[in-house]
Each structure stands twice: as C-alpha cells, then as structure tokens.
PDB file of C-alpha atoms in Angstrom:
ATOM      1  CA  GLY A   1       0.000   0.000   0.000  1.00 74.00           C
ATOM      2  CA  GLU A   2       0.840   3.647  -0.066  1.00 77.00           C
ATOM      3  CA  GLN A   3       3.754   4.773   2.070  1.00 86.00           C
ATOM      4  CA  VAL A   4       4.564   8.356   2.887  1.00 93.00           C
ATOM      5  CA  GLU A   5       7.935   9.461   4.163  1.00 95.00           C
ATOM      6  CA  GLN A   6       8.269  12.929   5.656  1.00 96.00           C
ATOM      7  CA  ARG A   7      11.503  14.786   6.336  1.00 97.00           C
ATOM      8  CA  PRO A   8      12.879  16.264   8.492  1.00 97.00           C
ATOM      9  CA  PRO A   9      11.269  15.099  11.749  1.00 95.00           C
ATOM     10  CA  HIS A  10      12.452  18.240  13.523  1.00 96.00           C
ATOM     11  CA  LEU A  11      13.310  21.655  12.118  1.00 97.00           C
ATOM     12  CA  SER A  12      14.498  24.784  13.881  1.00 97.00           C
ATOM     13  CA  VAL A  13      14.868  28.087  12.028  1.00 96.00           C
ATOM     14  CA  ARG A  14      15.182  31.750  12.909  1.00 96.00           C
ATOM     15  CA  GLU A  15      12.396  34.219  12.329  1.00 96.00           C
ATOM     16  CA  GLY A  16      12.418  35.410   8.738  1.00 95.00           C
ATOM     17  CA  ASP A  17      14.199  32.314   7.441  1.00 96.00           C
ATOM     18  CA  SER A  18      12.597  29.843   5.093  1.00 95.00           C
ATOM     19  CA  ALA A  19      11.641  26.353   6.186  1.00 96.00           C
ATOM     20  CA  VAL A  20      11.151  23.422   3.846  1.00 96.00           C
ATOM     21  CA  ILE A  21       9.390  20.163   4.666  1.00 97.00           C
ATOM     22  CA  THR A  22       9.305  17.351   2.140  1.00 97.00           C
ATOM     23  CA  CYS A  23       7.228  14.222   1.699  1.00 97.00           C
ATOM     24  CA  THR A  24       7.732  11.401  -0.746  1.00 96.00           C
ATOM     25  CA  TYR A  25       5.066   8.869  -1.576  1.00 94.00           C
ATOM     26  CA  THR A  26       5.041   5.555  -3.399  1.00 91.00           C
ATOM     27  CA  ASP A  27       1.645   5.055  -5.027  1.00 86.00           C
ATOM     28  CA  PRO A  28       1.551   6.592  -8.517  1.00 82.00           C
ATOM     29  CA  ASN A  29      -2.254   6.635  -8.268  1.00 81.00           C
ATOM     30  CA  SER A  30      -2.137   9.263  -5.511  1.00 82.00           C
ATOM     31  CA  TYR A  31      -4.173  12.259  -6.523  1.00 81.00           C
ATOM     32  CA  TYR A  32      -5.038  14.336  -3.472  1.00 86.00           C
ATOM     33  CA  PHE A  33      -2.365  15.813  -1.275  1.00 91.00           C
ATOM     34  CA  PHE A  34      -2.790  17.712   1.962  1.00 92.00           C
ATOM     35  CA  TRP A  35      -0.771  19.667   4.465  1.00 94.00           C
ATOM     36  CA  TYR A  36      -2.099  19.897   7.993  1.00 94.00           C
ATOM     37  CA  LYS A  37      -0.849  22.060  10.841  1.00 94.00           C
ATOM     38  CA  GLN A  38      -1.173  20.984  14.453  1.00 94.00           C
ATOM     39  CA  GLU A  39      -0.407  23.348  17.301  1.00 92.00           C
ATOM     40  CA  PRO A  40       0.471  21.812  20.685  1.00 88.00           C
ATOM     41  CA  GLY A  41      -2.495  20.150  22.306  1.00 86.00           C
ATOM     42  CA  ALA A  42      -4.766  21.027  19.419  1.00 90.00           C
ATOM     43  CA  SER A  43      -6.417  19.321  16.498  1.00 91.00           C
ATOM     44  CA  LEU A  44      -5.245  19.244  12.903  1.00 93.00           C
ATOM     45  CA  GLN A  45      -6.071  22.191  10.723  1.00 92.00           C
ATOM     46  CA  LEU A  46      -5.953  22.028   6.963  1.00 91.00           C
ATOM     47  CA  LEU A  47      -3.243  24.261   5.563  1.00 91.00           C
ATOM     48  CA  MET A  48      -3.611  23.423   1.897  1.00 88.00           C
ATOM     49  CA  LYS A  49      -5.128  20.861  -0.420  1.00 87.00           C
ATOM     50  CA  VAL A  50      -3.405  20.057  -3.717  1.00 86.00           C
ATOM     51  CA  PHE A  51      -4.810  18.101  -6.600  1.00 79.00           C
ATOM     52  CA  SER A  52      -2.597  16.067  -8.862  1.00 67.00           C
ATOM     53  CA  SER A  53      -3.411  18.345 -11.757  1.00 61.00           C
ATOM     54  CA  THR A  54      -1.661  21.312 -10.149  1.00 62.00           C
ATOM     55  CA  GLU A  55       1.966  21.671  -9.258  1.00 71.00           C
ATOM     56  CA  ILE A  56       2.319  24.925  -7.393  1.00 73.00           C
ATOM     57  CA  ASN A  57      -0.037  26.320  -4.833  1.00 73.00           C
ATOM     58  CA  GLU A  58       0.536  29.458  -2.838  1.00 75.00           C
ATOM     59  CA  GLY A  59      -0.983  30.255   0.494  1.00 75.00           C
ATOM     60  CA  GLN A  60      -0.447  32.993   3.011  1.00 80.00           C
ATOM     61  CA  GLY A  61       3.281  32.855   3.683  1.00 85.00           C
ATOM     62  CA  PHE A  62       3.894  29.449   2.175  1.00 88.00           C
ATOM     63  CA  THR A  63       4.150  27.549  -1.097  1.00 90.00           C
ATOM     64  CA  VAL A  64       3.332  23.931  -1.818  1.00 91.00           C
ATOM     65  CA  LEU A  65       5.110  22.181  -4.666  1.00 90.00           C
ATOM     66  CA  LEU A  66       4.086  18.856  -6.156  1.00 90.00           C
ATOM     67  CA  ASN A  67       6.522  16.917  -8.347  1.00 89.00           C
ATOM     68  CA  LYS A  68       4.551  13.979  -9.734  1.00 87.00           C
ATOM     69  CA  LYS A  69       7.509  12.529 -11.578  1.00 88.00           C
ATOM     70  CA  ASP A  70       9.538  12.195  -8.399  1.00 91.00           C
ATOM     71  CA  LYS A  71       6.441  11.605  -6.240  1.00 91.00           C
ATOM     72  CA  ARG A  72       7.488  14.422  -3.970  1.00 93.00           C
ATOM     73  CA  LEU A  73       5.440  17.028  -2.127  1.00 93.00           C
ATOM     74  CA  SER A  74       6.989  19.954  -0.330  1.00 94.00           C
ATOM     75  CA  LEU A  75       5.872  22.766   1.933  1.00 95.00           C
ATOM     76  CA  ASN A  76       7.970  25.913   1.891  1.00 94.00           C
ATOM     77  CA  LEU A  77       7.380  28.556   4.525  1.00 93.00           C
ATOM     78  CA  THR A  78       8.944  31.586   2.891  1.00 89.00           C
ATOM     79  CA  ALA A  79       9.549  33.819   5.915  1.00 91.00           C
ATOM     80  CA  ALA A  80       8.823  31.910   9.071  1.00 93.00           C
ATOM     81  CA  HIS A  81       7.567  33.649  12.198  1.00 93.00           C
ATOM     82  CA  PRO A  82       7.103  32.312  15.740  1.00 93.00           C
ATOM     83  CA  GLY A  83       3.398  31.708  15.099  1.00 92.00           C
ATOM     84  CA  ASP A  84       4.401  29.072  12.562  1.00 94.00           C
ATOM     85  CA  SER A  85       5.857  26.924  15.332  1.00 95.00           C
ATOM     86  CA  ALA A  86       3.821  23.727  15.220  1.00 95.00           C
ATOM     87  CA  ALA A  87       3.788  20.178  13.886  1.00 95.00           C
ATOM     88  CA  TYR A  88       3.140  19.794  10.189  1.00 96.00           C
ATOM     89  CA  PHE A  89       1.806  16.673   8.535  1.00 95.00           C
ATOM     90  CA  CYS A  90       1.502  15.769   4.918  1.00 96.00           C
ATOM     91  CA  ALA A  91      -1.233  13.366   3.872  1.00 93.00           C
ATOM     92  CA  VAL A  92      -1.890  11.529   0.648  1.00 91.00           C
ATOM     93  CA  ARG A  93      -5.021   9.973  -0.797  1.00 86.00           C
ATOM     94  CA  THR A  94      -5.020   7.480  -3.615  1.00 74.00           C
ATOM     95  CA  ILE A  95      -7.742   6.076  -5.796  1.00 69.00           C
ATOM     96  CA  THR A  96      -6.457   2.584  -5.060  1.00 63.00           C
ATOM     97  CA  GLY A  97      -9.172   0.759  -3.153  1.00 60.00           C
ATOM     98  CA  ASN A  98     -11.319   3.919  -3.034  1.00 59.00           C
ATOM     99  CA  THR A  99     -11.508   3.839   0.755  1.00 65.00           C
ATOM    100  CA  GLY A 100     -11.261   7.588   1.092  1.00 68.00           C
ATOM    101  CA  LYS A 101      -8.614   7.269   3.752  1.00 76.00           C
ATOM    102  CA  LEU A 102      -5.559   9.451   4.021  1.00 86.00           C
ATOM    103  CA  ILE A 103      -2.066   8.166   4.621  1.00 89.00           C
ATOM    104  CA  PHE A 104      -0.098  10.527   6.845  1.00 92.00           C
ATOM    105  CA  GLY A 105       3.579  11.243   7.109  1.00 93.00           C
ATOM    106  CA  LEU A 106       5.108  11.042  10.577  1.00 92.00           C
ATOM    107  CA  GLY A 107       5.172  14.786  10.928  1.00 94.00           C
ATOM    108  CA  THR A 108       7.697  17.594  11.274  1.00 96.00           C
ATOM    109  CA  THR A 109       8.001  19.648  14.429  1.00 95.00           C
ATOM    110  CA  LEU A 110       8.925  23.193  13.413  1.00 96.00           C
ATOM    111  CA  GLN A 111      10.346  25.645  15.893  1.00 96.00           C
ATOM    112  CA  VAL A 112      10.794  29.259  14.836  1.00 96.00           C
ATOM    113  CA  GLN A 113      13.174  31.199  17.050  1.00 94.00           C
ATOM    114  CA  PRO A 114      12.514  34.946  17.465  1.00 91.00           C
TER     115      PRO A 114
ATOM    116  CA  GLU B   1     -19.093  26.005  15.298  1.00 59.00           C
ATOM    117  CA  ALA B   2     -17.360  22.639  15.620  1.00 59.00           C
ATOM    118  CA  ALA B   3     -18.572  20.186  13.004  1.00 92.00           C
ATOM    119  CA  VAL B   4     -16.817  17.133  14.471  1.00 96.00           C
ATOM    120  CA  THR B   5     -17.097  16.756  18.216  1.00 96.00           C
ATOM    121  CA  GLN B   6     -15.528  14.070  20.353  1.00 97.00           C
ATOM    122  CA  SER B   7     -16.247  12.917  23.869  1.00 97.00           C
ATOM    123  CA  PRO B   8     -14.732  12.563  26.293  1.00 97.00           C
ATOM    124  CA  ARG B   9     -11.862  14.965  25.605  1.00 96.00           C
ATOM    125  CA  SER B  10      -9.789  13.255  28.228  1.00 97.00           C
ATOM    126  CA  LYS B  11     -10.101   9.976  30.061  1.00 97.00           C
ATOM    127  CA  VAL B  12      -8.112   7.870  32.485  1.00 97.00           C
ATOM    128  CA  ALA B  13      -8.893   4.166  32.356  1.00 97.00           C
ATOM    129  CA  VAL B  14      -7.611   1.123  34.162  1.00 97.00           C
ATOM    130  CA  THR B  15      -5.975  -1.800  32.421  1.00 97.00           C
ATOM    131  CA  GLY B  16      -8.603  -4.336  31.418  1.00 97.00           C
ATOM    132  CA  GLY B  17     -11.436  -1.862  31.600  1.00 97.00           C
ATOM    133  CA  LYS B  18     -13.787  -0.920  28.796  1.00 97.00           C
ATOM    134  CA  VAL B  19     -13.477   2.445  27.089  1.00 98.00           C
ATOM    135  CA  THR B  20     -15.818   4.029  24.575  1.00 98.00           C
ATOM    136  CA  LEU B  21     -14.848   7.127  22.629  1.00 98.00           C
ATOM    137  CA  SER B  22     -17.669   8.882  20.823  1.00 98.00           C
ATOM    138  CA  CYS B  23     -17.693  11.089  17.765  1.00 98.00           C
ATOM    139  CA  HIS B  24     -20.477  13.180  16.271  1.00 98.00           C
ATOM    140  CA  GLN B  25     -20.361  15.079  12.991  1.00 97.00           C
ATOM    141  CA  THR B  26     -22.706  17.615  11.467  1.00 95.00           C
ATOM    142  CA  ASN B  27     -20.948  17.782   8.087  1.00 91.00           C
ATOM    143  CA  ASN B  28     -23.333  15.319   6.449  1.00 91.00           C
ATOM    144  CA  HIS B  29     -20.292  13.295   5.380  1.00 91.00           C
ATOM    145  CA  ASP B  30     -20.472   9.650   4.477  1.00 90.00           C
ATOM    146  CA  TYR B  31     -16.966   8.792   5.650  1.00 91.00           C
ATOM    147  CA  MET B  32     -15.856   8.771   9.251  1.00 94.00           C
ATOM    148  CA  TYR B  33     -12.491   7.711  10.652  1.00 95.00           C
ATOM    149  CA  TRP B  34     -10.705   6.980  13.887  1.00 97.00           C
ATOM    150  CA  TYR B  35      -6.997   7.761  13.990  1.00 96.00           C
ATOM    151  CA  ARG B  36      -4.531   7.295  16.754  1.00 96.00           C
ATOM    152  CA  GLN B  37      -1.640   9.692  17.338  1.00 94.00           C
ATOM    153  CA  ASP B  38       1.513   8.727  19.173  1.00 90.00           C
ATOM    154  CA  THR B  39       4.711  10.682  19.404  1.00 77.00           C
ATOM    155  CA  GLY B  40       6.939   9.622  16.559  1.00 67.00           C
ATOM    156  CA  HIS B  41       4.209   7.696  14.742  1.00 71.00           C
ATOM    157  CA  GLY B  42       2.113  10.407  13.202  1.00 84.00           C
ATOM    158  CA  LEU B  43      -1.507   9.424  12.706  1.00 91.00           C
ATOM    159  CA  ARG B  44      -2.458   5.829  12.123  1.00 92.00           C
ATOM    160  CA  LEU B  45      -5.864   4.671  10.960  1.00 92.00           C
ATOM    161  CA  ILE B  46      -7.708   2.307  13.305  1.00 96.00           C
ATOM    162  CA  HIS B  47     -11.176   1.928  11.795  1.00 96.00           C
ATOM    163  CA  TYR B  48     -13.286   3.789   9.306  1.00 93.00           C
ATOM    164  CA  SER B  49     -16.790   3.712   7.921  1.00 94.00           C
ATOM    165  CA  TYR B  50     -18.369   4.889   4.700  1.00 90.00           C
ATOM    166  CA  VAL B  51     -21.986   4.136   5.560  1.00 92.00           C
ATOM    167  CA  ALA B  52     -24.104   3.703   8.651  1.00 94.00           C
ATOM    168  CA  ASP B  53     -24.177   0.223  10.200  1.00 94.00           C
ATOM    169  CA  SER B  54     -20.920  -0.726   8.506  1.00 94.00           C
ATOM    170  CA  THR B  55     -17.319  -0.403   9.622  1.00 96.00           C
ATOM    171  CA  GLU B  56     -13.992  -1.311   8.064  1.00 93.00           C
ATOM    172  CA  LYS B  57     -10.622  -2.152   9.530  1.00 94.00           C
ATOM    173  CA  GLY B  58      -7.874   0.342   9.075  1.00 91.00           C
ATOM    174  CA  ASP B  59      -4.153  -0.210   9.426  1.00 90.00           C
ATOM    175  CA  ILE B  60      -4.010  -0.938  13.176  1.00 94.00           C
ATOM    176  CA  PRO B  61      -7.404  -2.421  14.178  1.00 97.00           C
ATOM    177  CA  ASP B  62      -6.232  -4.970  16.757  1.00 97.00           C
ATOM    178  CA  GLY B  63      -7.664  -4.305  20.205  1.00 97.00           C
ATOM    179  CA  TYR B  64     -10.316  -1.911  18.896  1.00 98.00           C
ATOM    180  CA  LYS B  65     -13.886  -2.176  17.712  1.00 98.00           C
ATOM    181  CA  ALA B  66     -15.959   0.457  15.991  1.00 98.00           C
ATOM    182  CA  SER B  67     -19.643   1.185  15.698  1.00 98.00           C
ATOM    183  CA  ARG B  68     -21.501   3.443  13.261  1.00 98.00           C
ATOM    184  CA  PRO B  69     -25.159   3.477  14.330  1.00 97.00           C
ATOM    185  CA  SER B  70     -26.007   6.493  12.187  1.00 97.00           C
ATOM    186  CA  GLN B  71     -24.395   8.757   9.626  1.00 96.00           C
ATOM    187  CA  GLU B  72     -23.606  11.303  12.324  1.00 97.00           C
ATOM    188  CA  ASN B  73     -22.147   9.042  15.005  1.00 98.00           C
ATOM    189  CA  PHE B  74     -19.068   6.849  15.087  1.00 98.00           C
ATOM    190  CA  SER B  75     -17.701   5.211  18.240  1.00 98.00           C
ATOM    191  CA  LEU B  76     -14.417   3.551  19.052  1.00 98.00           C
ATOM    192  CA  ILE B  77     -14.546   0.795  21.640  1.00 98.00           C
ATOM    193  CA  LEU B  78     -11.699  -0.670  23.638  1.00 97.00           C
ATOM    194  CA  GLU B  79     -13.132  -3.784  25.272  1.00 96.00           C
ATOM    195  CA  LEU B  80     -10.014  -4.518  27.335  1.00 97.00           C
ATOM    196  CA  ALA B  81      -7.886  -1.404  27.548  1.00 97.00           C
ATOM    197  CA  SER B  82      -4.133  -1.922  27.705  1.00 97.00           C
ATOM    198  CA  LEU B  83      -1.213   0.310  28.584  1.00 97.00           C
ATOM    199  CA  SER B  84      -0.137   0.406  24.942  1.00 96.00           C
ATOM    200  CA  GLN B  85      -3.411   2.085  24.001  1.00 97.00           C
ATOM    201  CA  THR B  86      -2.451   5.247  25.820  1.00 97.00           C
ATOM    202  CA  ALA B  87      -2.568   7.844  23.044  1.00 96.00           C
ATOM    203  CA  VAL B  88      -4.528  10.729  21.597  1.00 96.00           C
ATOM    204  CA  TYR B  89      -7.409   9.616  19.400  1.00 97.00           C
ATOM    205  CA  PHE B  90      -8.796  11.723  16.603  1.00 97.00           C
ATOM    206  CA  CYS B  91     -12.081  11.287  14.851  1.00 97.00           C
ATOM    207  CA  ALA B  92     -12.546  12.742  11.385  1.00 95.00           C
ATOM    208  CA  SER B  93     -15.225  12.980   8.760  1.00 94.00           C
ATOM    209  CA  GLY B  94     -14.841  13.392   5.025  1.00 89.00           C
ATOM    210  CA  GLY B  95     -16.710  13.527   1.778  1.00 80.00           C
ATOM    211  CA  GLN B  96     -15.697  11.166  -0.970  1.00 70.00           C
ATOM    212  CA  SER B  97     -15.390  13.815  -3.635  1.00 66.00           C
ATOM    213  CA  THR B  98     -12.966  16.202  -1.932  1.00 65.00           C
ATOM    214  CA  GLY B  99     -10.790  13.800  -0.014  1.00 74.00           C
ATOM    215  CA  GLN B 100     -10.329  16.381   2.732  1.00 83.00           C
ATOM    216  CA  LEU B 101     -10.791  15.240   6.304  1.00 89.00           C
ATOM    217  CA  TYR B 102     -12.228  17.383   9.062  1.00 92.00           C
ATOM    218  CA  PHE B 103     -10.863  16.492  12.455  1.00 94.00           C
ATOM    219  CA  GLY B 104     -12.328  16.608  15.916  1.00 96.00           C
ATOM    220  CA  GLU B 105     -10.443  18.080  18.849  1.00 95.00           C
ATOM    221  CA  GLY B 106      -9.029  14.775  19.964  1.00 95.00           C
ATOM    222  CA  SER B 107      -9.513  12.515  22.979  1.00 97.00           C
ATOM    223  CA  LYS B 108      -6.555  11.947  25.235  1.00 96.00           C
ATOM    224  CA  LEU B 109      -6.689   8.460  26.721  1.00 97.00           C
ATOM    225  CA  THR B 110      -4.412   7.373  29.524  1.00 97.00           C
ATOM    226  CA  VAL B 111      -4.493   3.722  30.541  1.00 97.00           C
ATOM    227  CA  LEU B 112      -2.988   2.959  33.933  1.00 96.00           C
TER     228      LEU B 112
END
C-alpha cells in the first residue's frame, strides 16, 4: 500500500528564514495531497489541499510544490515567524481501493526562534 | 461552530477496563475515521466507515472495535484497555469527492 515518508522530523529556524518540509510517496495513483498544521495540544487544521493536476499552490506565507515525476510534495514557509511553530503533517489519498482514507507522514516539528 | 465533536476529551482508564470514545459530525459526510496519534508515529488509521451500520478495519485495528449506528455518530470501543493504548485519538469525517478530512479536537486516553 501507499507509504509516505516525511523529512525532516524536527526543524528549527530563525524568524524570517525559510523552512522546507518534504514528503515522498510511493503510489503513482495518488491524486489528493494535503498539508495539515497541528499546534500543541490542538487538532489538525488544513493548511492546503493540492490536486494532482496542479503543481504549485501558494498560500499565506507558504508555497506547496508537487513533483509527480519524483512523487514528492513539499511545503515551503517563505519567511517563518514564531506563530508558525507547530507540527506539520503531509497526507496523501489514492484512488487505489477507493476507501477515502488518508495516509499521513510522521510529521515535522517546526520551531521558529525569534 | 465545531462540526466534528468528540467525547470525552480526556479519560483515564484502568488496564482491562472498557473504554468508549464517541464522535459526532454535522458535516453530512459519508466517511468517518478513527486515527490514533503517538509521538513519533504520526496518525495511524484504526477503523473507518463509509456508511451507517458498517465499519472497516484500518491499518491498526487490533484491540479496537468500531460502531456506526447512524451517519452522524461513530464510536471507538476498547473492550479490554491496555497500557499500549495510551494515546490521543482523533475522529474525522470526510466527503468522498474532496478527499479532505475534518478532524475533531481529539480525545486523550491514559491507561494505567
């Protein structure tokens, strides 16, 4: 089945620096990709949803890149600030089996130093 | 207004005891899921359901049962709780077309 590898597990950057988190997946039938943000003790909030037909998506302060050839998904926080400190999870959905379930990466804990 | 609500938000149980975690959604979604979150393991799928009165095993179903009595409600049942089931449990709902999941606030379970 689908496997999702997320790197790095921990990331510490200074305020104003960029931060890049990358996920690789195995199932070529994957077609929905998600980034979730989880603040300490809180639930998961959707950051961005990416369809396989798009390659670049921009949000408020971040960019998501999808490379279907390499089966790689990345989240780039362009100028991190302390409020970005949280755990980030990528998630992938495939059409294989049509269960509707998401496969999650293990997460990246981001710490932004003032 | 929260569309996926879980109860209890926190629970301490004894080893061998029965635990029921409840989830209620107002999103009118067909799919509902129970995930478990442990440090270093991300989120792992325990059980899910795509229609009332039917449940499916996820990736780590051993030691858990699930019940979906209606479209809105989905329960996770630990008949004999064990220490290894100490974790935070998240319920989620989703529509088939979008793939996006909407998560509840989580239920922190501590088994002593």
